[in-house]
PDB file of C-alpha atoms in Angstrom:
ATOM      1  CA  GLY L   1       3.708   2.198  -2.478  1.00  0.00           C
ATOM      2  CA  ARG L   2       0.984  -0.111  -1.178  1.00  0.00           C
ATOM      3  CA  THR L   3      -2.689   0.528  -0.460  1.00  0.00           C
ATOM      4  CA  VAL L   4      -4.215  -1.450   2.411  1.00  0.00           C
ATOM      5  CA  ILE L   5      -7.931  -1.582   3.217  1.00  0.00           C
ATOM      6  CA  GLU L   6      -9.147  -1.777   6.825  1.00  0.00           C
ATOM      7  CA  PRO L   7     -12.710  -3.212   6.872  1.00  0.00           C
ATOM      8  CA  GLU L   8     -13.496  -2.058  10.433  1.00  0.00           C
ATOM      9  CA  ARG L   9     -14.894   1.478  10.475  1.00  0.00           C
ATOM     10  CA  GLY L  10     -13.227   4.071  12.678  1.00  0.00           C
ATOM     11  CA  ILE L  11     -10.127   6.169  12.523  1.00  0.00           C
ATOM     12  CA  ALA L  12      -8.453   4.273  15.386  1.00  0.00           C
ATOM     13  CA  HIS L  13      -8.894   0.958  13.507  1.00  0.00           C
ATOM     14  CA  ALA L  14      -7.365   2.522  10.392  1.00  0.00           C
ATOM     15  CA  ARG L  15      -4.354   3.799  12.320  1.00  0.00           C
ATOM     16  CA  ASN L  16      -3.830   0.475  13.970  1.00  0.00           C
ATOM     17  CA  ARG L  17      -3.851  -1.200  10.576  1.00  0.00           C
ATOM     18  CA  ALA L  18      -1.200   1.296   9.497  1.00  0.00           C
ATOM     19  CA  LEU L  19       0.911   0.390  12.518  1.00  0.00           C
ATOM     20  CA  ALA L  20       0.574  -3.306  11.680  1.00  0.00           C
ATOM     21  CA  GLU L  21       1.400  -2.903   7.994  1.00  0.00           C
ATOM     22  CA  ALA L  22       4.145  -0.249   8.179  1.00  0.00           C
ATOM     23  CA  ARG L  23       7.753  -1.067   7.448  1.00  0.00           C
ATOM     24  CA  GLY L  24      10.833   0.758   8.502  1.00  0.00           C
ATOM     25  CA  GLU L  25      11.803   2.605  11.694  1.00  0.00           C
ATOM     26  CA  VAL L  26       9.378   5.599  11.702  1.00  0.00           C
ATOM     27  CA  ILE L  27       5.700   5.986  10.917  1.00  0.00           C
ATOM     28  CA  VAL L  28       4.299   9.363   9.911  1.00  0.00           C
ATOM     29  CA  PHE L  29       0.572  10.192  10.056  1.00  0.00           C
ATOM     30  CA  PHE L  30      -1.069  12.911   7.964  1.00  0.00           C
ATOM     31  CA  ASP L  31      -4.739  13.644   7.418  1.00  0.00           C
ATOM     32  CA  ASP L  32      -5.810  12.932   3.877  1.00  0.00           C
ATOM     33  CA  ASP L  33      -6.806  16.555   3.187  1.00  0.00           C
ATOM     34  CA  VAL L  34      -3.701  18.416   4.463  1.00  0.00           C
ATOM     35  CA  VAL L  35      -1.309  20.347   2.266  1.00  0.00           C
ATOM     36  CA  LEU L  36       2.275  19.306   3.080  1.00  0.00           C
ATOM     37  CA  SER L  37       5.103  21.799   3.262  1.00  0.00           C
ATOM     38  CA  ASP L  38       8.061  21.223   0.949  1.00  0.00           C
ATOM     39  CA  GLY L  39      10.568  18.721   2.310  1.00  0.00           C
ATOM     40  CA  ILE L  40       8.476  17.769   5.311  1.00  0.00           C
ATOM     41  CA  LEU L  41       9.559  14.124   5.197  1.00  0.00           C
ATOM     42  CA  ASP L  42      13.190  15.247   5.173  1.00  0.00           C
ATOM     43  CA  ILE L  43      12.415  17.392   8.224  1.00  0.00           C
ATOM     44  CA  TYR L  44      11.042  14.395  10.052  1.00  0.00           C
ATOM     45  CA  ARG L  45      13.963  12.254   8.877  1.00  0.00           C
ATOM     46  CA  HIS L  46      16.360  14.769  10.323  1.00  0.00           C
ATOM     47  CA  ALA L  47      14.451  14.878  13.623  1.00  0.00           C
ATOM     48  CA  PHE L  48      14.538  11.108  13.967  1.00  0.00           C
ATOM     49  CA  SER L  49      18.278  11.041  13.287  1.00  0.00           C
ATOM     50  CA  ASP L  50      18.508  11.859  17.007  1.00  0.00           C
ATOM     51  CA  PRO L  51      18.399   8.432  18.728  1.00  0.00           C
ATOM     52  CA  ALA L  52      16.616   9.973  21.707  1.00  0.00           C
ATOM     53  CA  MET L  53      13.699  11.033  19.522  1.00  0.00           C
ATOM     54  CA  VAL L  54      10.553   9.128  20.565  1.00  0.00           C
ATOM     55  CA  GLY L  55       8.034  10.914  18.400  1.00  0.00           C
ATOM     56  CA  GLY L  56       6.302  14.228  17.963  1.00  0.00           C
ATOM     57  CA  GLY L  57       4.648  16.488  15.501  1.00  0.00           C
ATOM     58  CA  GLY L  58       4.575  19.869  13.845  1.00  0.00           C
ATOM     59  CA  PRO L  59       2.224  22.800  13.310  1.00  0.00           C
ATOM     60  CA  ILE L  60      -1.134  22.506  11.611  1.00  0.00           C
ATOM     61  CA  HIS L  61      -2.255  25.816  10.140  1.00  0.00           C
ATOM     62  CA  ALA L  62      -5.843  26.325   9.133  1.00  0.00           C
ATOM     63  CA  ILE L  63      -6.885  27.221   5.590  1.00  0.00           C
ATOM     64  CA  TRP L  64      -9.958  29.327   6.325  1.00  0.00           C
ATOM     65  CA  PRO L  65     -13.048  29.639   4.106  1.00  0.00           C
ATOM     66  CA  ALA L  66     -13.984  33.034   2.791  1.00  0.00           C
ATOM     67  CA  SER L  67     -16.545  33.609   5.554  1.00  0.00           C
ATOM     68  CA  VAL L  68     -15.616  32.976   9.203  1.00  0.00           C
ATOM     69  CA  PRO L  69     -18.047  33.737  12.094  1.00  0.00           C
ATOM     70  CA  GLY L  70     -16.943  36.175  14.692  1.00  0.00           C
ATOM     71  CA  TRP L  71     -17.035  33.645  17.580  1.00  0.00           C
ATOM     72  CA  VAL L  72     -13.972  31.909  16.069  1.00  0.00           C
ATOM     73  CA  GLY L  73     -11.831  34.751  17.342  1.00  0.00           C
ATOM     74  CA  ALA L  74      -8.263  35.308  16.139  1.00  0.00           C
ATOM     75  CA  ARG L  75      -7.482  32.961  13.269  1.00  0.00           C
ATOM     76  CA  SER L  76      -3.976  32.409  14.629  1.00  0.00           C
ATOM     77  CA  ALA L  77      -5.447  31.242  17.938  1.00  0.00           C
ATOM     78  CA  PRO L  78      -9.070  30.106  17.290  1.00  0.00           C
ATOM     79  CA  THR L  79     -11.585  29.580  20.055  1.00  0.00           C
ATOM     80  CA  PHE L  80     -11.762  25.804  19.560  1.00  0.00           C
ATOM     81  CA  PRO L  81      -8.499  24.658  17.959  1.00  0.00           C
ATOM     82  CA  GLY L  82      -9.471  21.030  18.221  1.00  0.00           C
ATOM     83  CA  VAL L  83     -12.546  21.676  16.098  1.00  0.00           C
ATOM     84  CA  THR L  84     -10.874  23.744  13.427  1.00  0.00           C
ATOM     85  CA  ILE L  85      -7.717  21.542  13.616  1.00  0.00           C
ATOM     86  CA  HIS L  86      -5.233  24.221  14.528  1.00  0.00           C
ATOM     87  CA  TYR L  87      -1.964  23.506  16.311  1.00  0.00           C
ATOM     88  CA  ASP L  88       1.039  25.813  16.694  1.00  0.00           C
ATOM     89  CA  LEU L  89       3.474  26.074  19.615  1.00  0.00           C
ATOM     90  CA  GLY L  90       5.591  28.714  17.956  1.00  0.00           C
ATOM     91  CA  PRO L  91       8.724  28.893  15.777  1.00  0.00           C
ATOM     92  CA  VAL L  92      11.120  26.987  18.085  1.00  0.00           C
ATOM     93  CA  ASP L  93      11.391  23.244  18.686  1.00  0.00           C
ATOM     94  CA  ARG L  94      10.578  22.175  22.226  1.00  0.00           C
ATOM     95  CA  PRO L  95       9.874  19.028  24.294  1.00  0.00           C
ATOM     96  CA  ILE L  96       6.284  17.982  24.801  1.00  0.00           C
ATOM     97  CA  GLU L  97       5.442  16.487  28.200  1.00  0.00           C
ATOM     98  CA  ARG L  98       2.278  15.893  30.152  1.00  0.00           C
ATOM     99  CA  GLY L  99       0.565  19.222  30.583  1.00  0.00           C
ATOM    100  CA  SER L 100       1.794  20.499  27.183  1.00  0.00           C
ATOM    101  CA  ALA L 101      -0.448  20.777  24.163  1.00  0.00           C
ATOM    102  CA  LEU L 102      -0.023  17.386  22.458  1.00  0.00           C
ATOM    103  CA  PRO L 103       0.557  17.091  18.719  1.00  0.00           C
ATOM    104  CA  LEU L 104      -2.536  16.301  16.635  1.00  0.00           C
ATOM    105  CA  SER L 105      -2.803  13.199  14.486  1.00  0.00           C
ATOM    106  CA  GLY L 106      -3.088  15.209  11.277  1.00  0.00           C
ATOM    107  CA  ASN L 107       0.693  15.716  11.491  1.00  0.00           C
ATOM    108  CA  PHE L 108       2.665  13.477  13.832  1.00  0.00           C
ATOM    109  CA  ALA L 109       5.251  10.702  13.701  1.00  0.00           C
ATOM    110  CA  PHE L 110       6.694   8.042  15.994  1.00  0.00           C
ATOM    111  CA  ARG L 111       9.304   5.332  16.101  1.00  0.00           C
ATOM    112  CA  LEU L 112       7.390   2.338  14.851  1.00  0.00           C
ATOM    113  CA  ASN L 113       8.607  -0.149  17.462  1.00  0.00           C
ATOM    114  CA  LEU L 114       7.747   2.214  20.314  1.00  0.00           C
ATOM    115  CA  ALA L 115       4.282   2.937  18.907  1.00  0.00           C
ATOM    116  CA  ARG L 116       3.617  -0.773  18.667  1.00  0.00           C
ATOM    117  CA  SER L 117       4.945  -1.351  22.194  1.00  0.00           C
ATOM    118  CA  ILE L 118       2.055   0.621  23.785  1.00  0.00           C
ATOM    119  CA  GLY L 119      -0.621  -1.314  21.920  1.00  0.00           C
ATOM    120  CA  GLY L 120      -1.523   1.216  19.246  1.00  0.00           C
ATOM    121  CA  PHE L 121      -4.602   3.418  19.335  1.00  0.00           C
ATOM    122  CA  ARG L 122      -7.594   2.774  21.569  1.00  0.00           C
ATOM    123  CA  THR L 123     -10.675   1.896  19.572  1.00  0.00           C
ATOM    124  CA  ASP L 124     -13.207   2.982  22.200  1.00  0.00           C
ATOM    125  CA  VAL L 125     -12.407   6.608  21.351  1.00  0.00           C
ATOM    126  CA  GLY L 126     -11.861   8.219  17.963  1.00  0.00           C
ATOM    127  CA  HIS L 127     -14.269   9.263  15.199  1.00  0.00           C
ATOM    128  CA  VAL L 128     -16.298   6.707  13.287  1.00  0.00           C
ATOM    129  CA  GLY L 129     -17.572   7.865   9.900  1.00  0.00           C
ATOM    130  CA  ARG L 130     -19.756  10.920  10.280  1.00  0.00           C
ATOM    131  CA  ARG L 131     -20.513  10.064  13.903  1.00  0.00           C
ATOM    132  CA  ARG L 132     -18.007  12.505  15.370  1.00  0.00           C
ATOM    133  CA  THR L 133     -19.182  12.225  18.964  1.00  0.00           C
ATOM    134  CA  TYR L 134     -15.841  11.071  20.312  1.00  0.00           C
ATOM    135  CA  GLY L 135     -12.305  12.045  19.413  1.00  0.00           C
ATOM    136  CA  GLY L 136      -9.264  11.766  21.526  1.00  0.00           C
ATOM    137  CA  GLU L 137      -7.530   8.666  20.239  1.00  0.00           C
ATOM    138  CA  ASP L 138      -4.528  10.772  19.336  1.00  0.00           C
ATOM    139  CA  MET L 139      -4.462  12.511  22.738  1.00  0.00           C
ATOM    140  CA  ASP L 140      -4.589   9.150  24.550  1.00  0.00           C
ATOM    141  CA  PHE L 141      -1.870   7.773  22.263  1.00  0.00           C
ATOM    142  CA  GLY L 142       0.423  10.739  22.898  1.00  0.00           C
ATOM    143  CA  LEU L 143      -0.047  10.548  26.676  1.00  0.00           C
ATOM    144  CA  ARG L 144       0.745   6.834  26.759  1.00  0.00           C
ATOM    145  CA  MET L 145       3.817   7.361  24.630  1.00  0.00           C
ATOM    146  CA  ILE L 146       5.044  10.029  27.055  1.00  0.00           C
ATOM    147  CA  ASP L 147       4.286   7.863  30.071  1.00  0.00           C
ATOM    148  CA  ARG L 148       6.105   4.846  28.638  1.00  0.00           C
ATOM    149  CA  HIS L 149       8.941   6.338  26.622  1.00  0.00           C
ATOM    150  CA  GLY L 150       9.454   9.943  27.673  1.00  0.00           C
ATOM    151  CA  PRO L 151       8.823  13.397  26.181  1.00  0.00           C
ATOM    152  CA  LEU L 152       7.745  13.908  22.599  1.00  0.00           C
ATOM    153  CA  ARG L 153       9.012  16.803  20.530  1.00  0.00           C
ATOM    154  CA  TYR L 154       7.413  19.724  18.781  1.00  0.00           C
ATOM    155  CA  ILE L 155       9.075  20.138  15.350  1.00  0.00           C
ATOM    156  CA  ALA L 156       8.416  23.702  14.297  1.00  0.00           C
ATOM    157  CA  ALA L 157       9.513  23.326  10.667  1.00  0.00           C
ATOM    158  CA  ALA L 158       7.230  20.319   9.948  1.00  0.00           C
ATOM    159  CA  VAL L 159       4.244  22.433   8.879  1.00  0.00           C
ATOM    160  CA  VAL L 160       1.070  21.285   7.180  1.00  0.00           C
ATOM    161  CA  GLN L 161      -2.008  23.281   6.195  1.00  0.00           C
ATOM    162  CA  HIS L 162      -5.484  21.969   6.859  1.00  0.00           C
ATOM    163  CA  PRO L 163      -8.659  23.290   5.148  1.00  0.00           C
ATOM    164  CA  VAL L 164     -11.484  24.190   7.519  1.00  0.00           C
ATOM    165  CA  GLU L 165     -14.802  22.908   6.290  1.00  0.00           C
ATOM    166  CA  PRO L 166     -17.569  25.530   6.571  1.00  0.00           C
ATOM    167  CA  SER L 167     -19.716  22.957   8.422  1.00  0.00           C
ATOM    168  CA  HIS L 168     -17.119  22.893  11.198  1.00  0.00           C
ATOM    169  CA  LEU L 169     -17.810  26.570  11.813  1.00  0.00           C
ATOM    170  CA  ARG L 170     -21.474  26.034  12.678  1.00  0.00           C
ATOM    171  CA  LEU L 171     -21.639  26.882  16.307  1.00  0.00           C
ATOM    172  CA  GLY L 172     -23.983  24.029  17.268  1.00  0.00           C
ATOM    173  CA  ARG L 173     -21.721  21.487  15.623  1.00  0.00           C
ATOM    174  CA  ALA L 174     -18.599  22.980  17.225  1.00  0.00           C
ATOM    175  CA  LEU L 175     -20.168  22.837  20.681  1.00  0.00           C
ATOM    176  CA  ARG L 176     -21.264  19.230  20.154  1.00  0.00           C
ATOM    177  CA  CYS L 177     -17.623  18.376  19.295  1.00  0.00           C
ATOM    178  CA  VAL L 178     -16.384  20.139  22.407  1.00  0.00           C
ATOM    179  CA  TYR L 179     -18.902  18.230  24.550  1.00  0.00           C
ATOM    180  CA  GLY L 180     -17.773  14.967  22.863  1.00  0.00           C
ATOM    181  CA  SER L 181     -14.149  15.760  23.531  1.00  0.00           C
ATOM    182  CA  GLY L 182     -14.970  16.055  27.221  1.00  0.00           C
ATOM    183  CA  MET L 183     -16.678  12.630  27.149  1.00  0.00           C
ATOM    184  CA  ALA L 184     -13.616  11.109  25.420  1.00  0.00           C
ATOM    185  CA  GLU L 185     -11.247  12.719  27.933  1.00  0.00           C
ATOM    186  CA  ALA L 186     -13.149  10.990  30.742  1.00  0.00           C
ATOM    187  CA  ARG L 187     -12.223   7.683  29.130  1.00  0.00           C
ATOM    188  CA  TYR L 188      -8.551   8.252  28.450  1.00  0.00           C
ATOM    189  CA  ALA L 189      -7.696  10.635  31.318  1.00  0.00           C
ATOM    190  CA  PRO L 190      -9.911   9.802  34.294  1.00  0.00           C
ATOM    191  CA  PRO L 191      -9.363  11.696  37.526  1.00  0.00           C
ATOM    192  CA  PRO L 192      -7.074  10.310  40.229  1.00  0.00           C
ATOM    193  CA  PRO L 193      -8.914   8.248  42.861  1.00  0.00           C
ATOM    194  CA  THR L 194      -7.985  10.758  45.543  1.00  0.00           C
ATOM    195  CA  SER L 195     -10.125  13.521  43.938  1.00  0.00           C
ATOM    196  CA  ARG L 196     -12.864  14.873  46.175  1.00  0.00           C
ATOM    197  CA  ARG L 197     -16.172  14.028  44.492  1.00  0.00           C
ATOM    198  CA  VAL L 198     -19.896  14.387  44.358  1.00  0.00           C
ATOM    199  CA  GLY L 199     -20.821  10.867  43.407  1.00  0.00           C
ATOM    200  CA  LYS L 200     -18.479   9.951  40.559  1.00  0.00           C
ATOM    201  CA  VAL L 201     -17.797  13.534  39.505  1.00  0.00           C
ATOM    202  CA  PRO L 202     -14.798  15.379  41.011  1.00  0.00           C
ATOM    203  CA  LEU L 203     -15.470  18.778  42.556  1.00  0.00           C
ATOM    204  CA  TRP L 204     -12.943  20.428  40.201  1.00  0.00           C
ATOM    205  CA  VAL L 205     -15.016  19.330  37.199  1.00  0.00           C
ATOM    206  CA  ILE L 206     -18.133  20.909  38.688  1.00  0.00           C
ATOM    207  CA  ARG L 207     -16.174  24.044  39.571  1.00  0.00           C
ATOM    208  CA  GLU L 208     -14.791  24.438  36.055  1.00  0.00           C
ATOM    209  CA  ALA L 209     -18.279  23.883  34.523  1.00  0.00           C
ATOM    210  CA  VAL L 210     -19.672  26.624  36.780  1.00  0.00           C
ATOM    211  CA  GLN L 211     -16.792  28.930  35.910  1.00  0.00           C
ATOM    212  CA  GLY L 212     -17.499  28.326  32.224  1.00  0.00           C
ATOM    213  CA  ALA L 213     -21.154  29.165  32.707  1.00  0.00           C
ATOM    214  CA  GLY L 214     -20.118  32.378  34.449  1.00  0.00           C
ATOM    215  CA  GLN L 215     -17.796  33.313  31.592  1.00  0.00           C
ATOM    216  CA  ALA L 216     -20.599  32.624  29.077  1.00  0.00           C
ATOM    217  CA  ILE L 217     -23.044  34.834  30.963  1.00  0.00           C
ATOM    218  CA  ALA L 218     -20.445  37.621  31.282  1.00  0.00           C
ATOM    219  CA  GLY L 219     -19.751  37.430  27.546  1.00  0.00           C
ATOM    220  CA  ALA L 220     -23.421  37.568  26.699  1.00  0.00           C
ATOM    221  CA  VAL L 221     -24.058  40.567  29.005  1.00  0.00           C
ATOM    222  CA  THR L 222     -21.120  42.488  27.490  1.00  0.00           C
ATOM    223  CA  PHE L 223     -21.936  41.388  23.912  1.00  0.00           C
ATOM    224  CA  ASN L 224     -18.540  39.713  23.680  1.00  0.00           C
ATOM    225  CA  ALA L 225     -19.294  36.716  21.394  1.00  0.00           C
ATOM    226  CA  VAL L 226     -15.858  35.131  21.684  1.00  0.00           C
ATOM    227  CA  ARG L 227     -15.955  35.185  25.515  1.00  0.00           C
ATOM    228  CA  ALA L 228     -19.507  33.847  25.564  1.00  0.00           C
ATOM    229  CA  VAL L 229     -18.718  30.990  23.231  1.00  0.00           C
ATOM    230  CA  LYS L 230     -15.452  30.126  25.032  1.00  0.00           C
ATOM    231  CA  GLY L 231     -17.336  30.002  28.331  1.00  0.00           C
ATOM    232  CA  THR L 232     -20.097  27.872  26.831  1.00  0.00           C
ATOM    233  CA  GLY L 233     -17.490  25.505  25.395  1.00  0.00           C
ATOM    234  CA  ARG L 234     -15.658  25.240  28.704  1.00  0.00           C
ATOM    235  CA  MET L 235     -18.928  24.443  30.484  1.00  0.00           C
ATOM    236  CA  LEU L 236     -19.985  21.845  27.928  1.00  0.00           C
ATOM    237  CA  GLU L 237     -16.584  20.178  27.870  1.00  0.00           C
ATOM    238  CA  ARG L 238     -16.668  19.701  31.629  1.00  0.00           C
ATOM    239  CA  ILE L 239     -20.275  18.554  31.558  1.00  0.00           C
ATOM    240  CA  GLY L 240     -19.246  16.031  28.894  1.00  0.00           C
ATOM    241  CA  TYR L 241     -16.398  14.906  31.111  1.00  0.00           C
ATOM    242  CA  GLY L 242     -18.790  14.376  33.999  1.00  0.00           C
ATOM    243  CA  VAL L 243     -21.233  12.464  31.849  1.00  0.00           C
ATOM    244  CA  GLY L 244     -18.404  10.330  30.548  1.00  0.00           C
ATOM    245  CA  LEU L 245     -17.451   9.443  34.116  1.00  0.00           C
ATOM    246  CA  LEU L 246     -21.037   8.571  34.965  1.00  0.00           C
ATOM    247  CA  GLN L 247     -21.249   6.281  31.928  1.00  0.00           C
ATOM    248  CA  ALA L 248     -17.934   4.563  32.629  1.00  0.00           C
ATOM    249  CA  ARG L 249     -18.069   1.002  33.901  1.00  0.00           C
TER     250      ARG L 249
END
């Protein structure tokens, strides 16, 4: 094997260096802290034996710490799966199109030539060091792959496990991440120009933010922590999206 150093900070820069340096027909991305299931590379190899296979990914199951706050909800379907890095579409393979939950970069793979053909990962989104304000470089990448080359595929047997850091379960941090994901989404998935707007912000964004606020209030009144946190997250995500649109050039 080879080790290559990318001097530019940022996960998108690192992944683009991997695309530039990789050899062969398929590139597989894993996070550096995941636990791989036995034979996962053989599972990917079998999936890509289908010439129609563009790319895709498999489940990411959380390894939870001993103490988990109640607002997380069911561990098999946590409140903020993007924060705790949880992804599971069930036990059966299926196509992934726009509107489906896209595979996360902790466990996905693509035909190398097709990944290069769309220009790699955008560097104006994606985490940089401990400044985790923006994510979304993997979401943007998946959407552009679908738009250019067709559906991806969910590969149910290609399972990895990902430890959840206790710091990720601090509510304030989780909500900041959700807000940042909304800002990133405004960059890689802006609304269509036909959307009815108040200034730059579409009415549907304002409506969803208000609905989230209502859900948060209802959860607080009924002492339902999961509902209150979900509603707060929905509100903040849409506020982040609106702010992202206002900041866009």
